[in-house]
mmCIF file of C-alpha atoms and ligand atoms in Angstrom:
data_model
loop_
_atom_site.group_PDB
_atom_site.id
_atom_site.type_symbol
_atom_site.label_atom_id
_atom_site.label_comp_id
_atom_site.label_asym_id
_atom_site.label_seq_id
_atom_site.Cartn_x
_atom_site.Cartn_y
_atom_site.Cartn_z
ATOM 1 C CA MET A 1 -172.441 -24.132 -50.978
ATOM 2 C CA ARG A 2 -169.010 -23.117 -49.250
ATOM 3 C CA ILE A 3 -167.578 -25.576 -46.472
ATOM 4 C CA VAL A 4 -165.145 -25.845 -44.359
ATOM 5 C CA LEU A 5 -163.734 -29.717 -42.591
ATOM 6 C CA VAL A 6 -161.714 -29.372 -39.366
ATOM 7 C CA GLY A 7 -159.977 -32.009 -36.945
ATOM 8 C CA PRO A 8 -157.386 -33.364 -36.667
ATOM 9 C CA PRO A 9 -154.979 -34.807 -39.047
ATOM 10 C CA GLY A 10 -156.639 -38.730 -39.449
ATOM 11 C CA ALA A 11 -160.088 -37.778 -38.505
ATOM 12 C CA GLY A 12 -160.986 -38.662 -42.293
ATOM 13 C CA LYS A 13 -161.608 -35.151 -43.906
ATOM 14 C CA GLY A 14 -160.333 -36.469 -47.251
ATOM 15 C CA THR A 15 -162.408 -39.698 -46.676
ATOM 16 C CA GLN A 16 -165.290 -37.978 -46.308
ATOM 17 C CA ALA A 17 -164.504 -34.901 -48.463
ATOM 18 C CA GLN A 18 -164.980 -36.972 -51.280
ATOM 19 C CA PHE A 19 -168.250 -38.246 -50.616
ATOM 20 C CA ILE A 20 -170.046 -35.215 -49.410
ATOM 21 C CA ALA A 21 -168.233 -32.754 -52.196
ATOM 22 C CA THR A 22 -170.182 -35.706 -54.889
ATOM 23 C CA HIS A 23 -172.994 -35.087 -53.372
ATOM 24 C CA LEU A 24 -173.043 -31.509 -53.512
ATOM 25 C CA SER A 25 -171.657 -31.341 -56.706
ATOM 26 C CA ILE A 26 -169.143 -28.998 -55.959
ATOM 27 C CA PRO A 27 -165.361 -29.103 -55.986
ATOM 28 C CA LYS A 28 -163.045 -30.745 -53.303
ATOM 29 C CA ILE A 29 -160.176 -28.251 -52.354
ATOM 30 C CA SER A 30 -157.136 -30.239 -50.419
ATOM 31 C CA THR A 31 -154.271 -27.752 -49.770
ATOM 32 C CA GLY A 32 -152.434 -31.311 -48.678
ATOM 33 C CA ASP A 33 -153.237 -32.862 -51.784
ATOM 34 C CA ILE A 34 -152.360 -29.620 -54.143
ATOM 35 C CA PHE A 35 -149.318 -29.599 -52.004
ATOM 36 C CA ARG A 36 -148.512 -33.117 -52.179
ATOM 37 C CA ALA A 37 -148.792 -32.761 -56.317
ATOM 38 C CA ASN A 38 -146.184 -29.622 -56.101
ATOM 39 C CA VAL A 39 -143.587 -32.441 -54.221
ATOM 40 C CA SER A 40 -144.092 -34.866 -56.815
ATOM 41 C CA GLY A 41 -143.909 -32.552 -59.784
ATOM 42 C CA GLY A 42 -140.946 -30.998 -58.215
ATOM 43 C CA THR A 43 -141.880 -27.423 -58.334
ATOM 44 C CA GLU A 44 -140.804 -24.703 -56.833
ATOM 45 C CA LEU A 45 -143.715 -24.515 -54.775
ATOM 46 C CA GLY A 46 -143.078 -28.383 -54.041
ATOM 47 C CA LEU A 47 -139.523 -28.079 -52.886
ATOM 48 C CA LEU A 48 -140.526 -25.439 -50.367
ATOM 49 C CA ALA A 49 -143.766 -27.141 -49.066
ATOM 50 C CA LYS A 50 -141.621 -30.374 -48.541
ATOM 51 C CA GLN A 51 -139.154 -29.032 -46.244
ATOM 52 C CA TYR A 52 -142.278 -28.673 -43.997
ATOM 53 C CA MET A 53 -144.465 -31.402 -44.922
ATOM 54 C CA ASP A 54 -141.454 -34.053 -44.326
ATOM 55 C CA LYS A 55 -141.127 -32.237 -40.501
ATOM 56 C CA GLY A 56 -144.638 -32.462 -39.829
ATOM 57 C CA ASP A 57 -145.013 -28.734 -39.799
ATOM 58 C CA LEU A 58 -147.240 -26.553 -41.212
ATOM 59 C CA VAL A 59 -146.341 -24.739 -44.831
ATOM 60 C CA PRO A 60 -146.151 -20.709 -44.015
ATOM 61 C CA ASP A 61 -149.262 -18.850 -43.710
ATOM 62 C CA GLU A 62 -148.406 -16.643 -46.502
ATOM 63 C CA VAL A 63 -147.352 -19.614 -49.273
ATOM 64 C CA THR A 64 -150.406 -21.287 -48.655
ATOM 65 C CA ILE A 65 -152.598 -18.541 -48.521
ATOM 66 C CA ALA A 66 -151.543 -17.192 -52.046
ATOM 67 C CA MET A 67 -152.081 -21.036 -53.146
ATOM 68 C CA VAL A 68 -155.861 -21.284 -52.103
ATOM 69 C CA ARG A 69 -156.602 -17.607 -52.892
ATOM 70 C CA ASP A 70 -155.272 -18.818 -56.832
ATOM 71 C CA ARG A 71 -157.166 -22.008 -56.522
ATOM 72 C CA LEU A 72 -160.923 -20.548 -55.354
ATOM 73 C CA ALA A 73 -160.416 -17.819 -58.149
ATOM 74 C CA GLU A 74 -160.660 -20.403 -61.033
ATOM 75 C CA GLU A 75 -164.140 -20.756 -62.133
ATOM 76 C CA ASP A 76 -164.961 -24.115 -60.900
ATOM 77 C CA ALA A 77 -164.512 -22.986 -57.046
ATOM 78 C CA ARG A 78 -166.661 -19.800 -58.034
ATOM 79 C CA LYS A 79 -170.184 -21.033 -56.908
ATOM 80 C CA GLY A 80 -168.879 -23.544 -53.863
ATOM 81 C CA PHE A 81 -166.616 -25.388 -52.806
ATOM 82 C CA LEU A 82 -165.853 -27.669 -49.876
ATOM 83 C CA LEU A 83 -162.257 -27.239 -48.229
ATOM 84 C CA ASP A 84 -160.252 -30.056 -46.650
ATOM 85 C CA GLY A 85 -157.227 -29.194 -44.905
ATOM 86 C CA PHE A 86 -157.529 -25.188 -45.036
ATOM 87 C CA PRO A 87 -157.665 -22.967 -42.858
ATOM 88 C CA ARG A 88 -155.133 -24.360 -40.430
ATOM 89 C CA THR A 89 -154.412 -21.594 -38.384
ATOM 90 C CA VAL A 90 -156.045 -18.234 -37.188
ATOM 91 C CA PRO A 91 -154.466 -15.783 -39.776
ATOM 92 C CA GLN A 92 -155.439 -18.103 -42.445
ATOM 93 C CA ALA A 93 -159.156 -18.136 -41.063
ATOM 94 C CA GLU A 94 -159.286 -14.869 -41.062
ATOM 95 C CA THR A 95 -157.489 -14.307 -44.462
ATOM 96 C CA LEU A 96 -160.249 -16.611 -46.011
ATOM 97 C CA LYS A 97 -162.772 -14.497 -44.609
ATOM 98 C CA GLU A 98 -161.985 -11.398 -45.869
ATOM 99 C CA MET A 99 -161.007 -12.892 -49.868
ATOM 100 C CA LEU A 100 -164.566 -14.078 -49.482
ATOM 101 C CA ALA A 101 -165.347 -10.991 -48.285
ATOM 102 C CA GLU A 102 -164.107 -9.448 -51.412
ATOM 103 C CA TRP A 103 -166.258 -11.397 -54.073
ATOM 104 C CA GLY A 104 -168.980 -10.980 -51.804
ATOM 105 C CA ASP A 105 -169.183 -14.381 -50.274
ATOM 106 C CA LYS A 106 -168.989 -16.048 -47.014
ATOM 107 C CA LEU A 107 -168.526 -19.590 -45.558
ATOM 108 C CA ASP A 108 -171.726 -21.522 -44.954
ATOM 109 C CA LEU A 109 -171.053 -24.045 -42.489
ATOM 110 C CA VAL A 110 -167.396 -25.356 -40.521
ATOM 111 C CA LEU A 111 -168.127 -29.123 -39.904
ATOM 112 C CA GLU A 112 -165.460 -30.453 -37.107
ATOM 113 C CA LEU A 113 -165.129 -33.741 -37.534
ATOM 114 C CA ILE A 114 -164.836 -35.121 -33.675
ATOM 115 C CA VAL A 115 -162.147 -38.420 -33.119
ATOM 116 C CA ASP A 116 -160.387 -38.811 -30.254
ATOM 117 C CA GLU A 117 -156.669 -39.074 -30.042
ATOM 118 C CA ASP A 118 -155.904 -43.265 -29.982
ATOM 119 C CA GLU A 119 -158.150 -43.291 -33.025
ATOM 120 C CA VAL A 120 -156.641 -40.637 -35.034
ATOM 121 C CA VAL A 121 -153.058 -42.628 -34.345
ATOM 122 C CA ARG A 122 -154.751 -46.193 -35.143
ATOM 123 C CA ARG A 123 -156.367 -44.378 -38.564
ATOM 124 C CA LEU A 124 -152.564 -42.718 -39.476
ATOM 125 C CA SER A 125 -150.567 -45.415 -38.735
ATOM 126 C CA GLY A 126 -152.212 -47.807 -41.457
ATOM 127 C CA ARG A 127 -153.081 -44.848 -43.972
ATOM 128 C CA ARG A 128 -152.121 -46.168 -47.302
ATOM 129 C CA THR A 129 -152.760 -43.634 -50.151
ATOM 130 C CA CYS A 130 -153.370 -44.973 -53.948
ATOM 131 C CA ALA A 131 -150.721 -44.112 -56.446
ATOM 132 C CA GLN A 132 -152.646 -44.289 -59.206
ATOM 133 C CA CYS A 133 -156.055 -42.512 -58.333
ATOM 134 C CA GLY A 134 -155.071 -40.990 -55.100
ATOM 135 C CA ARG A 135 -157.752 -42.425 -53.022
ATOM 136 C CA VAL A 136 -156.951 -43.333 -49.509
ATOM 137 C CA SER A 137 -157.461 -46.415 -47.342
ATOM 138 C CA HIS A 138 -156.502 -48.501 -44.422
ATOM 139 C CA VAL A 139 -154.287 -51.301 -44.365
ATOM 140 C CA VAL A 140 -156.228 -53.288 -41.562
ATOM 141 C CA PHE A 141 -159.467 -51.800 -41.587
ATOM 142 C CA GLU A 142 -160.532 -52.514 -45.153
ATOM 143 C CA SER A 143 -159.408 -56.093 -44.883
ATOM 144 C CA GLY A 144 -163.104 -57.433 -44.717
ATOM 145 C CA GLY A 145 -162.102 -58.206 -40.828
ATOM 146 C CA SER A 146 -159.802 -60.818 -42.370
ATOM 147 C CA GLY A 147 -157.114 -58.964 -40.575
ATOM 148 C CA LYS A 148 -154.929 -59.523 -43.349
ATOM 149 C CA THR A 149 -153.040 -56.261 -44.518
ATOM 150 C CA VAL A 150 -154.505 -54.582 -48.267
ATOM 151 C CA ASP A 151 -151.682 -53.638 -50.301
ATOM 152 C CA VAL A 152 -153.912 -53.031 -53.134
ATOM 153 C CA CYS A 153 -156.400 -49.884 -53.864
ATOM 154 C CA GLY A 154 -159.739 -51.471 -53.712
ATOM 155 C CA TYR A 155 -160.765 -48.732 -55.914
ATOM 156 C CA CYS A 156 -158.799 -49.165 -59.307
ATOM 157 C CA GLY A 157 -156.136 -52.077 -58.275
ATOM 158 C CA GLY A 158 -153.066 -49.231 -57.799
ATOM 159 C CA GLN A 159 -150.484 -49.699 -55.779
ATOM 160 C CA LEU A 160 -151.006 -48.143 -52.375
ATOM 161 C CA PHE A 161 -147.987 -46.236 -50.508
ATOM 162 C CA GLN A 162 -147.602 -44.667 -46.988
ATOM 163 C CA ARG A 163 -147.113 -41.299 -46.890
ATOM 164 C CA ASP A 164 -143.706 -39.999 -45.014
ATOM 165 C CA ASP A 165 -145.464 -38.004 -43.150
ATOM 166 C CA ASP A 166 -147.586 -40.372 -41.366
ATOM 167 C CA LYS A 167 -144.504 -42.575 -39.345
ATOM 168 C CA GLU A 168 -144.623 -42.932 -36.220
ATOM 169 C CA GLU A 169 -142.497 -39.727 -35.068
ATOM 170 C CA THR A 170 -143.897 -37.283 -37.346
ATOM 171 C CA VAL A 171 -147.805 -38.340 -36.363
ATOM 172 C CA ARG A 172 -146.921 -37.398 -33.131
ATOM 173 C CA HIS A 173 -145.843 -33.854 -34.173
ATOM 174 C CA ARG A 174 -148.624 -33.290 -36.145
ATOM 175 C CA LEU A 175 -151.022 -33.881 -33.311
ATOM 176 C CA GLU A 176 -148.984 -31.308 -31.410
ATOM 177 C CA VAL A 177 -149.440 -28.462 -34.131
ATOM 178 C CA TYR A 178 -152.665 -29.309 -34.685
ATOM 179 C CA THR A 179 -153.945 -29.123 -30.898
ATOM 180 C CA GLU A 180 -151.126 -25.235 -30.994
ATOM 181 C CA GLN A 181 -152.140 -23.875 -34.315
ATOM 182 C CA THR A 182 -155.371 -25.332 -35.686
ATOM 183 C CA ALA A 183 -157.674 -26.826 -32.709
ATOM 184 C CA PRO A 184 -157.941 -22.594 -31.946
ATOM 185 C CA LEU A 185 -160.369 -22.549 -34.865
ATOM 186 C CA VAL A 186 -162.866 -24.613 -33.323
ATOM 187 C CA SER A 187 -163.890 -20.887 -31.414
ATOM 188 C CA PHE A 188 -162.954 -19.038 -33.880
ATOM 189 C CA TYR A 189 -165.715 -20.640 -36.080
ATOM 190 C CA ALA A 190 -168.215 -21.283 -33.093
ATOM 191 C CA ASN A 191 -167.999 -17.643 -32.090
ATOM 192 C CA GLU A 192 -168.945 -16.229 -35.792
ATOM 193 C CA GLY A 193 -172.114 -18.954 -35.516
ATOM 194 C CA ILE A 194 -171.142 -21.390 -38.105
ATOM 195 C CA LEU A 195 -169.279 -24.690 -36.571
ATOM 196 C CA VAL A 196 -171.101 -27.668 -36.457
ATOM 197 C CA GLY A 197 -169.555 -30.805 -34.651
ATOM 198 C CA ILE A 198 -170.393 -34.405 -35.676
ATOM 199 C CA ASP A 199 -169.204 -37.583 -34.348
ATOM 200 C CA ALA A 200 -166.381 -39.242 -36.640
ATOM 201 C CA THR A 201 -165.864 -42.643 -35.679
ATOM 202 C CA GLY A 202 -167.961 -45.799 -36.995
ATOM 203 C CA PRO A 203 -168.541 -46.685 -40.311
ATOM 204 C CA VAL A 204 -167.460 -44.186 -43.101
ATOM 205 C CA GLU A 205 -171.256 -44.376 -44.938
ATOM 206 C CA GLU A 206 -172.511 -43.248 -41.502
ATOM 207 C CA ILE A 207 -170.291 -40.446 -40.984
ATOM 208 C CA THR A 208 -171.229 -38.907 -44.350
ATOM 209 C CA GLU A 209 -174.683 -39.346 -43.239
ATOM 210 C CA ARG A 210 -174.164 -37.497 -40.438
ATOM 211 C CA ALA A 211 -172.380 -34.629 -42.193
ATOM 212 C CA MET A 212 -174.806 -34.558 -45.022
ATOM 213 C CA ALA A 213 -177.915 -34.193 -42.386
ATOM 214 C CA GLU A 214 -176.130 -30.936 -41.349
ATOM 215 C CA LEU A 215 -175.343 -29.773 -44.785
ATOM 216 C CA ARG A 216 -178.697 -30.611 -46.408
ATOM 217 C CA PRO A 217 -181.139 -27.949 -44.489
ATOM 218 C CA PHE A 218 -178.354 -24.839 -47.111
ATOM 219 C CA THR A 219 -179.087 -26.813 -50.273
ATOM 220 C CA LYS A 220 -182.616 -25.844 -50.178
HETATM 221 P P1 ADP N 1 -157.730 -36.623 -42.610
HETATM 222 O O1 ADP N 1 -157.907 -36.289 -44.318
HETATM 223 O O2 ADP N 1 -158.829 -35.874 -41.401
HETATM 224 O O3 ADP N 1 -156.157 -36.646 -42.151
HETATM 225 P P2 ADP N 1 -158.042 -39.244 -43.613
HETATM 226 O O4 ADP N 1 -159.390 -39.611 -45.020
HETATM 227 O O5 ADP N 1 -157.062 -39.664 -44.722
HETATM 228 O O6 ADP N 1 -158.168 -38.388 -42.837
HETATM 229 O O7 ADP N 1 -158.278 -40.821 -43.119
HETATM 230 C C1 ADP N 1 -157.156 -41.172 -42.212
HETATM 231 C C2 ADP N 1 -157.241 -42.663 -42.378
HETATM 232 O O8 ADP N 1 -158.571 -42.946 -41.720
HETATM 233 C C3 ADP N 1 -157.373 -43.217 -43.993
HETATM 234 O O9 ADP N 1 -156.645 -44.320 -43.834
HETATM 235 C C4 ADP N 1 -158.835 -43.841 -43.515
HETATM 236 O O10 ADP N 1 -158.931 -44.897 -44.615
HETATM 237 C C5 ADP N 1 -159.268 -43.692 -42.925
HETATM 238 N N1 ADP N 1 -160.990 -43.778 -41.977
HETATM 239 C C6 ADP N 1 -161.431 -42.900 -42.514
HETATM 240 N N2 ADP N 1 -162.532 -42.639 -41.729
HETATM 241 C C7 ADP N 1 -162.662 -43.974 -41.514
HETATM 242 C C8 ADP N 1 -163.529 -44.140 -40.433
HETATM 243 N N3 ADP N 1 -165.009 -43.766 -40.320
HETATM 244 N N4 ADP N 1 -163.250 -45.435 -39.792
HETATM 245 C C9 ADP N 1 -162.184 -46.155 -39.854
HETATM 246 N N5 ADP N 1 -161.141 -45.523 -40.777
HETATM 247 C C10 ADP N 1 -161.407 -44.609 -41.016
HETATM 248 P P1 AMP N 2 -153.009 -33.283 -45.207
HETATM 249 O O1 AMP N 2 -152.565 -34.000 -46.285
HETATM 250 O O2 AMP N 2 -153.954 -32.205 -45.031
HETATM 251 O O3 AMP N 2 -152.668 -33.999 -43.999
HETATM 252 O O4 AMP N 2 -151.435 -32.016 -45.030
HETATM 253 C C1 AMP N 2 -150.152 -32.537 -45.109
HETATM 254 C C2 AMP N 2 -149.364 -31.468 -44.961
HETATM 255 O O5 AMP N 2 -149.572 -30.334 -45.534
HETATM 256 C C3 AMP N 2 -148.921 -30.568 -43.743
HETATM 257 O O6 AMP N 2 -148.428 -31.835 -42.918
HETATM 258 C C4 AMP N 2 -148.577 -29.491 -43.710
HETATM 259 O O7 AMP N 2 -147.641 -29.616 -43.843
HETATM 260 C C5 AMP N 2 -149.164 -28.952 -45.078
HETATM 261 N N1 AMP N 2 -150.604 -28.451 -45.205
HETATM 262 C C6 AMP N 2 -151.478 -28.820 -45.618
HETATM 263 N N2 AMP N 2 -152.456 -27.607 -45.432
HETATM 264 C C7 AMP N 2 -151.968 -26.590 -44.698
HETATM 265 C C8 AMP N 2 -152.634 -25.481 -44.373
HETATM 266 N N3 AMP N 2 -153.775 -24.917 -44.555
HETATM 267 N N4 AMP N 2 -151.556 -24.871 -44.019
HETATM 268 C C9 AMP N 2 -149.874 -25.308 -43.803
HETATM 269 N N5 AMP N 2 -149.758 -26.240 -44.212
HETATM 270 C C10 AMP N 2 -150.240 -26.984 -44.789
#
């Protein structure tokens, strides 16, 4: 299966991607995660990407596309993948289509996670990432209703940190970038006849179930 998740920053793409990819036994490929790993590793790609990421801007298409091309050519992605955070512009979507066609493949489904802007801001302002296992969680939503903030990872006990680009000013800019550059993908994929929108509010497990209900027909 070849699947893309689209939706604004904070829609829950990363959260859902890990569960869906596990259910379908396909690799989850997150361009944001790959860029962040390069930033932490101090690679040339990381140094370049950081200049854009810190401002909440998109990394240029040619850089992002070259990175994704290399990743999709790896053995584990040849039989299927779940893309999280790519494509993010119409030129990226067009190149992805051409790239897959070269290999005799195509996307099966694009899942749009639908969440309103107020909810996205609430989610991003409390998003934390585990320094040890990389999972995302939320400082308030995962407090079990106690209202206290959580500072260690609920999965592995590692220390949680806030992404630099989740600071309020940057979040606002990232949402504008989404509206201008990424939202047009919704009509792009609707025209391709492969777009399905799901309500991405409510408990994480229920959203995974809604996504799986759309994806199961393709697994038969
Ligand atoms: P994206 O990858 O789309 O930017 P994330 O998966 O990182 O979004 O989720 C953003 C924040 O919202 C995280 O703090 C995550 O824990 C939280 N979150 C994800 N799904 C839900 C949900 N269904 N309800 C409440 N919070 C959620
Ligand atoms: P994410 O983790 O998906 O929120 O991505 C974090 C940041 O990485 C974005 O704000 C961009 O700066 C960069 N990035 C991730 N994916 C892409 C992409 N497909 N195109 C351009 N920039 C990207």
